[in-house]
Tab-separated table of C-alpha atoms in Angstrom:
chain	number	residue	atom	x	y	z
A	1	MET	CA	34.829	116.550	11.515
A	2	SER	CA	35.609	112.838	11.713
A	3	PRO	CA	32.459	110.716	11.793
A	4	LYS	CA	33.992	108.779	14.672
A	5	SER	CA	34.218	111.807	16.948
A	6	ALA	CA	31.383	112.868	19.178
A	7	PRO	CA	29.419	115.466	17.230
A	8	ASN	CA	28.024	118.605	18.783
A	9	SER	CA	24.418	119.513	18.050
A	10	ALA	CA	25.175	121.744	15.035
A	11	ASP	CA	27.494	119.222	13.408
A	12	SER	CA	25.020	116.425	14.108
A	13	LEU	CA	22.262	118.396	12.383
A	14	LEU	CA	24.476	118.937	9.342
A	15	HIS	CA	25.241	115.225	9.250
A	16	HIS	CA	21.541	114.421	9.331
A	17	ARG	CA	20.767	116.928	6.602
A	18	ALA	CA	23.517	115.540	4.396
A	19	TYR	CA	22.322	111.986	4.916
A	20	LEU	CA	18.722	112.992	4.227
A	21	ALA	CA	19.768	114.436	0.859
A	22	PHE	CA	21.770	111.273	0.138
A	23	TRP	CA	18.819	109.059	1.110
A	24	CYS	CA	16.387	111.019	-1.070
A	25	ALA	CA	18.789	110.771	-4.018
A	26	ARG	CA	19.164	107.000	-3.597
A	27	THR	CA	15.416	106.543	-3.201
A	28	ALA	CA	14.656	108.506	-6.368
A	29	SER	CA	17.223	106.642	-8.472
A	30	SER	CA	16.126	103.270	-7.044
A	31	PHE	CA	12.494	103.892	-7.959
A	32	GLY	CA	13.604	105.042	-11.403
A	33	PHE	CA	15.716	101.923	-11.937
A	34	GLN	CA	12.921	99.555	-10.866
A	35	MET	CA	10.491	101.268	-13.234
A	36	LEU	CA	13.103	101.120	-15.982
A	37	SER	CA	13.600	97.370	-15.468
A	38	VAL	CA	9.899	96.623	-15.905
A	39	ALA	CA	9.583	98.719	-19.061
A	40	VAL	CA	12.713	97.261	-20.685
A	41	GLY	CA	11.524	93.689	-20.181
A	42	TRP	CA	8.076	94.386	-21.595
A	43	GLN	CA	9.444	96.373	-24.520
A	44	ILE	CA	12.085	93.810	-25.500
A	45	TYR	CA	9.524	91.000	-25.431
A	46	ALA	CA	7.050	93.106	-27.399
A	47	ILE	CA	9.696	93.761	-30.072
A	48	THR	CA	11.067	90.215	-30.445
A	49	GLY	CA	8.597	87.830	-28.807
A	50	ARG	CA	11.552	85.650	-27.717
A	51	ALA	CA	12.193	84.621	-24.108
A	52	PHE	CA	15.910	84.318	-24.920
A	53	ASP	CA	16.118	88.082	-25.355
A	54	LEU	CA	14.858	88.599	-21.810
A	55	GLY	CA	17.915	86.663	-20.677
A	56	LEU	CA	20.123	89.043	-22.656
A	57	ILE	CA	18.888	91.904	-20.467
A	58	GLY	CA	20.252	90.151	-17.402
A	59	LEU	CA	23.477	89.355	-19.216
A	60	VAL	CA	24.261	92.956	-20.206
A	61	GLN	CA	23.652	93.982	-16.586
A	62	PHE	CA	25.606	91.147	-14.958
A	63	PHE	CA	28.907	91.383	-16.837
A	64	PRO	CA	29.669	95.061	-16.070
A	65	SER	CA	28.733	94.605	-12.401
A	66	VAL	CA	31.329	91.826	-11.993
A	67	LEU	CA	34.062	92.677	-14.497
A	68	LEU	CA	34.283	96.367	-13.568
A	69	ALA	CA	33.881	96.021	-9.801
A	70	LEU	CA	37.587	95.965	-8.888
A	71	PRO	CA	38.593	98.916	-11.149
A	72	ALA	CA	35.573	100.831	-9.823
A	73	GLY	CA	36.626	100.138	-6.236
A	74	HIS	CA	40.143	101.375	-7.014
A	75	LEU	CA	38.737	104.606	-8.470
A	76	ALA	CA	36.528	105.109	-5.414
A	77	ASP	CA	39.621	105.134	-3.198
A	78	GLN	CA	41.665	107.358	-5.516
A	79	PHE	CA	39.261	110.162	-6.435
A	80	ASP	CA	36.375	112.180	-5.035
A	81	ARG	CA	33.558	109.682	-4.480
A	82	ARG	CA	30.782	112.221	-4.773
A	83	ARG	CA	32.087	113.244	-8.198
A	84	ILE	CA	32.259	109.615	-9.355
A	85	VAL	CA	28.655	109.050	-8.247
A	86	LEU	CA	27.587	112.271	-9.958
A	87	ILE	CA	29.263	111.325	-13.268
A	88	GLY	CA	27.719	107.851	-13.096
A	89	GLN	CA	24.228	109.230	-12.522
A	90	ILE	CA	24.602	111.758	-15.345
A	91	VAL	CA	25.556	108.941	-17.740
A	92	GLU	CA	22.593	106.858	-16.556
A	93	TRP	CA	20.242	109.825	-16.942
A	94	LEU	CA	21.472	110.516	-20.495
A	95	ALA	CA	21.014	106.862	-21.473
A	96	ILE	CA	17.461	106.813	-20.087
A	97	VAL	CA	16.641	110.097	-21.849
A	98	MET	CA	17.833	108.526	-25.106
A	99	LEU	CA	15.650	105.477	-24.432
A	100	ALA	CA	12.637	107.713	-23.854
A	101	THR	CA	13.318	109.890	-26.897
A	102	MET	CA	13.947	107.012	-29.314
A	103	THR	CA	10.899	105.130	-28.022
A	104	LEU	CA	8.580	108.124	-28.342
A	105	LEU	CA	9.910	108.718	-31.870
A	106	HIS	CA	9.416	105.008	-32.750
A	107	ALA	CA	13.116	104.785	-33.631
A	108	ILE	CA	14.065	102.052	-31.153
A	109	ASN	CA	15.001	98.411	-31.731
A	110	GLU	CA	16.283	95.511	-29.650
A	111	ALA	CA	19.961	96.320	-30.188
A	112	GLY	CA	19.403	99.957	-29.210
A	113	VAL	CA	17.636	99.008	-25.973
A	114	LEU	CA	20.339	96.508	-25.000
A	115	LEU	CA	23.128	98.964	-25.820
A	116	LEU	CA	21.612	101.705	-23.683
A	117	ILE	CA	20.948	99.297	-20.792
A	118	PHE	CA	24.582	98.225	-21.056
A	119	ALA	CA	25.555	101.906	-20.720
A	120	VAL	CA	23.351	102.244	-17.617
A	121	SER	CA	24.815	99.065	-16.121
A	122	THR	CA	28.394	100.170	-16.809
A	123	ALA	CA	27.797	103.536	-15.144
A	124	LYS	CA	26.164	101.829	-12.147
A	125	ALA	CA	29.156	99.474	-11.847
A	126	PHE	CA	31.506	102.443	-11.476
A	127	GLU	CA	29.084	104.333	-9.242
A	128	SER	CA	28.265	101.541	-6.774
A	129	PRO	CA	31.499	101.266	-4.687
A	130	SER	CA	31.709	105.051	-4.294
A	131	LEU	CA	28.036	105.254	-3.339
A	132	GLN	CA	28.375	102.592	-0.643
A	133	SER	CA	31.594	104.117	0.695
A	134	MET	CA	30.032	107.560	1.184
A	135	VAL	CA	27.628	106.587	3.976
A	136	PRO	CA	30.128	106.410	6.900
A	137	ALA	CA	31.180	110.015	6.201
A	138	LEU	CA	27.586	111.281	6.275
A	139	VAL	CA	26.505	110.053	9.723
A	140	PRO	CA	28.201	109.579	13.096
A	141	THR	CA	29.587	106.088	13.634
A	142	THR	CA	26.980	105.236	16.275
A	143	LEU	CA	24.190	105.926	13.773
A	144	LEU	CA	25.641	103.946	10.865
A	145	PRO	CA	23.615	100.736	11.491
A	146	ARG	CA	20.400	102.778	11.554
A	147	ALA	CA	21.477	104.590	8.390
A	148	MET	CA	22.072	101.230	6.708
A	149	ALA	CA	18.606	100.092	7.786
A	150	VAL	CA	16.988	103.283	6.478
A	151	ASN	CA	18.853	102.780	3.196
A	152	ALA	CA	17.592	99.225	3.013
A	153	SER	CA	14.005	100.290	3.697
A	154	ALA	CA	14.130	102.662	0.734
A	155	MET	CA	15.535	99.925	-1.505
A	156	GLN	CA	12.848	97.467	-0.416
A	157	ALA	CA	10.093	100.043	-0.934
A	158	ALA	CA	11.432	100.707	-4.423
A	159	MET	CA	11.502	96.970	-5.177
A	160	ILE	CA	7.885	96.599	-4.049
A	161	MET	CA	6.294	99.743	-5.474
A	162	GLY	CA	8.635	100.642	-8.357
A	163	PRO	CA	7.634	97.756	-10.655
A	164	ALA	CA	3.952	98.306	-9.881
A	165	LEU	CA	4.224	102.015	-10.728
A	166	GLY	CA	6.186	101.210	-13.869
A	167	GLY	CA	3.541	98.682	-14.898
A	168	LEU	CA	0.747	101.211	-14.438
A	169	LEU	CA	2.574	103.856	-16.480
A	170	TYR	CA	3.345	101.297	-19.199
A	171	VAL	CA	-0.350	101.408	-20.106
A	172	ALA	CA	0.482	104.790	-21.687
A	173	GLY	CA	3.535	103.298	-23.423
A	174	PRO	CA	7.165	102.493	-22.549
A	175	GLY	CA	8.265	105.997	-23.510
A	176	VAL	CA	6.203	107.397	-20.634
A	177	VAL	CA	7.864	105.014	-18.176
A	178	TYR	CA	11.320	106.005	-19.434
A	179	ALA	CA	10.434	109.690	-19.176
A	180	ALA	CA	9.275	109.225	-15.569
A	181	ALA	CA	12.440	107.252	-14.733
A	182	ALA	CA	14.559	109.997	-16.326
A	183	ALA	CA	12.788	112.600	-14.179
A	184	LEU	CA	13.561	110.613	-11.028
A	185	TYR	CA	17.205	110.233	-12.058
A	186	LEU	CA	17.380	113.979	-12.688
A	187	VAL	CA	16.138	114.606	-9.138
A	188	SER	CA	18.790	112.230	-7.813
A	189	THR	CA	21.548	113.853	-9.878
A	190	VAL	CA	20.656	117.359	-8.692
A	191	MET	CA	20.597	116.271	-5.041
A	192	VAL	CA	23.966	114.509	-5.332
A	193	SER	CA	25.465	117.608	-6.997
A	194	GLN	CA	24.423	119.715	-3.997
A	195	LEU	CA	25.425	117.157	-1.361
A	196	ARG	CA	27.959	118.328	1.222
A	197	TYR	CA	30.445	115.485	1.472
A	198	GLU	CA	33.879	115.596	3.087
A	199	GLN	CA	36.478	113.009	2.124
A	200	ALA	CA	40.073	112.850	3.266
A	201	PRO	CA	42.492	113.588	0.395
A	202	PRO	CA	43.176	110.156	-1.125
A	203	LYS	CA	46.689	108.855	-1.545
A	204	ARG	CA	47.037	108.415	-5.300
A	205	GLU	CA	48.388	105.037	-6.381
A	206	PRO	CA	48.810	103.674	-9.904
A	207	ALA	CA	46.417	100.927	-10.909
A	208	THR	CA	48.371	97.691	-10.479
A	209	LEU	CA	47.292	94.154	-9.702
A	210	LYS	CA	48.315	94.789	-6.090
A	211	THR	CA	46.155	97.893	-5.701
A	212	LEU	CA	43.230	96.369	-7.636
A	213	PHE	CA	43.235	93.281	-5.418
A	214	ALA	CA	43.998	95.178	-2.214
A	215	GLY	CA	40.364	94.768	-1.150
A	216	VAL	CA	40.634	90.982	-1.476
A	217	HIS	CA	43.835	90.966	0.601
A	218	PHE	CA	42.252	93.210	3.244
A	219	ILE	CA	39.222	90.916	3.610
A	220	ARG	CA	41.441	87.842	3.920
A	221	GLU	CA	43.390	89.498	6.748
A	222	ARG	CA	40.319	90.651	8.700
A	223	LYS	CA	38.705	87.488	10.031
A	224	ASP	CA	35.436	89.116	11.115
A	225	VAL	CA	34.967	90.772	7.718
A	226	LEU	CA	35.850	87.552	5.885
A	227	GLY	CA	33.491	85.559	8.085
A	228	VAL	CA	30.483	87.818	7.689
A	229	ILE	CA	30.877	88.195	3.914
A	230	SER	CA	31.568	84.516	3.201
A	231	MET	CA	28.737	83.285	5.431
A	232	ASP	CA	26.295	85.503	3.575
A	233	LEU	CA	27.697	84.268	0.251
A	234	PHE	CA	27.097	80.599	1.035
A	235	ALA	CA	23.738	81.220	2.733
A	236	VAL	CA	22.391	83.027	-0.342
A	237	LEU	CA	24.044	80.494	-2.656
A	238	LEU	CA	22.341	77.571	-0.927
A	239	GLY	CA	19.092	79.206	0.153
A	240	GLY	CA	17.864	80.485	-3.212
A	241	ALA	CA	14.410	78.910	-2.967
A	242	THR	CA	12.710	82.055	-4.250
A	243	ALA	CA	13.959	81.220	-7.761
A	244	LEU	CA	11.587	78.233	-7.679
A	245	LEU	CA	8.454	80.171	-6.691
A	246	PRO	CA	6.572	79.532	-9.968
A	247	ILE	CA	6.915	75.762	-9.409
A	248	PHE	CA	5.799	75.981	-5.784
A	249	ALA	CA	2.852	78.231	-6.684
A	250	LYS	CA	1.523	76.023	-9.467
A	251	ASP	CA	2.427	72.440	-8.560
A	252	ILE	CA	2.642	72.405	-4.755
A	253	LEU	CA	0.423	75.190	-3.423
A	254	HIS	CA	-1.986	74.968	-6.383
A	255	THR	CA	-2.525	78.683	-6.688
A	256	GLY	CA	-2.648	81.004	-9.678
A	257	PRO	CA	-0.736	84.116	-10.747
A	258	TRP	CA	-2.219	86.106	-7.869
A	259	GLY	CA	-0.721	83.613	-5.420
A	260	LEU	CA	2.640	83.803	-7.173
A	261	GLY	CA	2.519	87.589	-6.820
A	262	LEU	CA	1.923	87.265	-3.075
A	263	LEU	CA	4.766	84.766	-2.753
A	264	ARG	CA	7.157	87.096	-4.577
A	265	ALA	CA	6.110	90.064	-2.441
A	266	ALA	CA	6.293	88.306	0.954
A	267	PRO	CA	10.121	88.386	1.415
A	268	ALA	CA	10.253	92.042	0.410
A	269	PHE	CA	7.516	92.964	2.901
A	270	GLY	CA	9.308	91.075	5.657
A	271	ALA	CA	12.564	92.830	4.805
A	272	LEU	CA	10.856	96.229	4.639
A	273	LEU	CA	9.179	95.945	8.048
A	274	MET	CA	12.364	94.638	9.651
A	275	SER	CA	14.419	97.480	8.135
A	276	LEU	CA	11.963	100.007	9.578
A	277	TRP	CA	12.319	98.392	13.011
A	278	LEU	CA	16.121	98.361	12.776
A	279	ALA	CA	16.087	102.036	11.796
A	280	ARG	CA	14.591	102.845	15.202
A	281	HIS	CA	16.432	100.342	17.382
A	282	SER	CA	20.181	99.956	17.828
A	283	MET	CA	22.018	96.658	18.123
A	284	GLU	CA	24.358	97.416	21.023
A	285	ARG	CA	25.382	93.940	22.184
A	286	ASN	CA	25.905	90.392	20.907
A	287	VAL	CA	25.928	91.394	17.243
A	288	GLY	CA	27.932	88.270	16.362
A	289	LYS	CA	25.372	85.941	17.899
A	290	ILE	CA	22.559	87.948	16.314
A	291	MET	CA	24.259	87.576	12.919
A	292	PHE	CA	24.574	83.809	13.264
A	293	ALA	CA	21.008	83.522	14.595
A	294	SER	CA	19.580	85.534	11.700
A	295	VAL	CA	21.322	83.371	9.074
A	296	ALA	CA	20.150	80.250	10.919
A	297	GLY	CA	16.637	81.714	10.941
A	298	PHE	CA	16.956	82.208	7.181
A	299	GLY	CA	17.758	78.498	6.842
A	300	VAL	CA	14.869	77.409	9.077
A	301	ALA	CA	12.437	79.653	7.167
A	302	THR	CA	13.660	78.066	3.929
A	303	LEU	CA	12.947	74.597	5.338
A	304	VAL	CA	9.451	75.591	6.505
A	305	PHE	CA	8.698	77.012	3.065
A	306	ALA	CA	10.027	73.863	1.373
A	307	LEU	CA	7.783	71.551	3.415
A	308	SER	CA	4.671	73.755	3.489
A	309	LYS	CA	1.598	72.626	1.580
A	310	VAL	CA	-0.636	75.596	2.350
A	311	LEU	CA	-0.363	79.136	1.026
A	312	TRP	CA	-0.621	81.013	4.342
A	313	LEU	CA	2.249	79.057	5.918
A	314	SER	CA	4.411	79.529	2.808
A	315	LEU	CA	3.743	83.280	2.896
A	316	LEU	CA	4.635	83.409	6.591
A	317	ALA	CA	7.876	81.495	5.966
A	318	LEU	CA	8.877	83.809	3.108
A	319	PHE	CA	8.002	86.848	5.219
A	320	ALA	CA	10.290	85.550	7.990
A	321	LEU	CA	12.979	84.699	5.426
A	322	GLY	CA	13.027	88.306	4.205
A	323	ALA	CA	13.106	89.667	7.772
A	324	PHE	CA	16.022	87.436	8.817
A	325	ASP	CA	17.888	88.307	5.640
A	326	MET	CA	17.494	92.022	6.382
A	327	VAL	CA	19.005	91.634	9.865
A	328	SER	CA	22.061	89.848	8.474
A	329	MET	CA	22.355	92.360	5.634
A	330	VAL	CA	22.372	95.383	7.985
A	331	ILE	CA	24.910	93.764	10.311
A	332	ARG	CA	27.122	92.718	7.398
A	333	GLY	CA	26.981	96.113	5.727
A	334	SER	CA	27.647	98.043	8.937
A	335	LEU	CA	30.417	95.752	10.153
A	336	VAL	CA	32.235	95.809	6.818
A	337	GLN	CA	32.089	99.602	6.604
A	338	LEU	CA	33.129	100.166	10.230
A	339	ASP	CA	36.008	97.684	10.188
A	340	THR	CA	37.409	99.126	6.954
A	341	PRO	CA	39.585	102.283	6.877
A	342	ASP	CA	38.179	105.023	4.679
A	343	ALA	CA	41.101	104.705	2.242
A	344	MET	CA	40.079	101.082	1.552
A	345	ARG	CA	36.284	101.301	1.598
A	346	GLY	CA	35.858	101.562	-2.168
A	347	ARG	CA	37.883	98.433	-2.912
A	348	VAL	CA	36.356	96.427	-0.064
A	349	SER	CA	32.839	97.485	-1.126
A	350	ALA	CA	33.664	96.357	-4.666
A	351	VAL	CA	34.709	92.888	-3.486
A	352	ASN	CA	31.599	92.689	-1.312
A	353	ALA	CA	29.473	93.590	-4.350
A	354	ILE	CA	31.094	90.801	-6.384
A	355	PHE	CA	30.233	88.331	-3.618
A	356	ILE	CA	26.623	89.530	-3.487
A	357	ASN	CA	26.039	89.613	-7.257
A	358	THR	CA	27.694	86.244	-7.789
A	359	SER	CA	25.830	84.537	-4.955
A	360	ASN	CA	22.469	85.860	-6.169
A	361	GLN	CA	23.030	84.708	-9.747
A	362	LEU	CA	24.692	81.376	-8.913
A	363	GLY	CA	22.167	80.750	-6.145
A	364	GLU	CA	19.313	80.809	-8.647
A	365	PHE	CA	21.327	78.553	-10.982
A	366	GLU	CA	22.127	76.137	-8.128
A	367	SER	CA	18.464	75.944	-7.091
A	368	GLY	CA	17.386	75.227	-10.649
A	369	MET	CA	20.023	72.532	-11.150
A	370	VAL	CA	19.235	70.741	-7.870
A	371	ALA	CA	15.499	71.046	-8.583
A	372	ALA	CA	16.078	69.279	-11.906
A	373	TRP	CA	17.555	66.321	-9.968
A	374	LEU	CA	15.561	66.273	-6.726
A	375	GLY	CA	12.470	68.338	-7.500
A	376	ALA	CA	11.585	71.790	-6.173
A	377	VAL	CA	10.886	70.586	-2.618
A	378	GLY	CA	14.113	68.588	-2.493
A	379	SER	CA	16.100	71.557	-3.767
A	380	ALA	CA	14.676	73.901	-1.129
A	381	VAL	CA	15.211	71.332	1.651
A	382	VAL	CA	18.841	70.865	0.606
A	383	GLY	CA	19.243	74.661	0.563
A	384	GLY	CA	17.818	75.082	4.056
A	385	ILE	CA	19.887	72.266	5.533
A	386	GLY	CA	22.971	73.542	3.723
A	387	THR	CA	22.469	77.027	5.183
A	388	LEU	CA	22.214	75.611	8.709
A	389	ALA	CA	25.351	73.527	8.086
A	390	VAL	CA	27.224	76.660	6.973
A	391	VAL	CA	26.176	78.469	10.157
A	392	GLY	CA	27.429	75.592	12.303
A	393	LEU	CA	30.739	75.398	10.449
A	394	TRP	CA	31.274	79.189	10.531
A	395	VAL	CA	30.654	79.229	14.303
A	396	LEU	CA	33.733	76.997	14.581
A	397	LEU	CA	35.842	78.729	11.922
A	398	PHE	CA	35.223	82.330	13.076
A	399	PRO	CA	35.053	82.343	16.909
A	400	THR	CA	35.893	86.055	17.160
A	401	LEU	CA	32.879	86.877	14.998
A	402	ARG	CA	30.672	84.720	17.224
A	403	ARG	CA	31.939	86.509	20.341
A	404	ARG	CA	31.749	89.982	18.842
A	405	GLN	CA	29.692	92.346	20.987
A	406	ARG	CA	29.508	95.586	18.989
A	407	LEU	CA	29.473	96.565	15.338
A	408	HIS	CA	32.131	99.217	15.932
A	409	MET	CA	35.391	98.167	17.521
A	410	ALA	CA	38.101	100.430	18.894
A	411	SER	CA	40.795	101.117	16.332
A	412	SER	CA	43.386	99.277	18.422
A	413	SER	CA	41.453	96.031	18.206
A	414	ALA	CA	39.790	96.339	14.808
């Protein structure tokens, strides 16, 4: 059954069951990955005692996510997506099992940890476009925005609780954390292997520059998709004030590590609560205006945080920042998936992932560079004003996005 057709009660129930299995699998692997990230950082620093090596962890994760995105998107549109996800999760599980085994046997070193994390990151790079492209086939079209919100709530919960759980288990040693993460990945792998997923037979095409960059061409031709992705890119690029939280906590708000922990958690809690609300409420009208308003709200929240001198106001601003960001993320994710034909979803998702990963990394770099010139407050103020300027400019450049009423458009007009 096409997800765009009106489902009868039996088909709808099957769709919900399939999505529930998918959601449980993603939740388990997300918790496992967050726990893994905490343990790897602690273990690497315990082995070497060098801050530089902590940067290497980010490096071995960043390069595969960007360099392999386009080939991974091509594969997602050429082969069975469920099988690609399953192979990726099996590779990740094997790498984590090796980490656990070598750690428990005291046979691990820095190079071994980095090599295995590189293997996990490479598998995730191939898995990601297929994973994102599966959702529209698991739920009816009208429920896709809610499904995206439920997905986001699981990711936010994993980001909040996963590191804390990993830190608690680390008391018993990194091997225990890796073993727990491997168990969660095993649960995810089993659920994906049993997932009922129907995909139209893909039209096989050889991997050429044209097919690899087909997602880029598609986004350029679809003004609404280009507008929503590029606006998010520049908003995140300019509004990366959270990278400066240690400076704000110590020098401006005059709080200690506990205050820094609250500041780091506030955006995630705002995003989590907003995702839970969006999972229960549909956005039926004025989605374009809501998108622009949420990004503008993100900019205003950044400005309030930049100028705040008291902890409670800074926490409130970061909470609002996370909530506004979640609204724009759900709209962007749903709109991109619904405006993209199934045969192109893997490649478009890959390009979208490049935008997101690049903006997150470069946004932190931009905030640090501007802070070196203007100070932390100046950097955050520039970011907030820049975000508002982007919203104003994009209102003029993408009028159809501003006037857009619904996330899903009829095929004749999409």
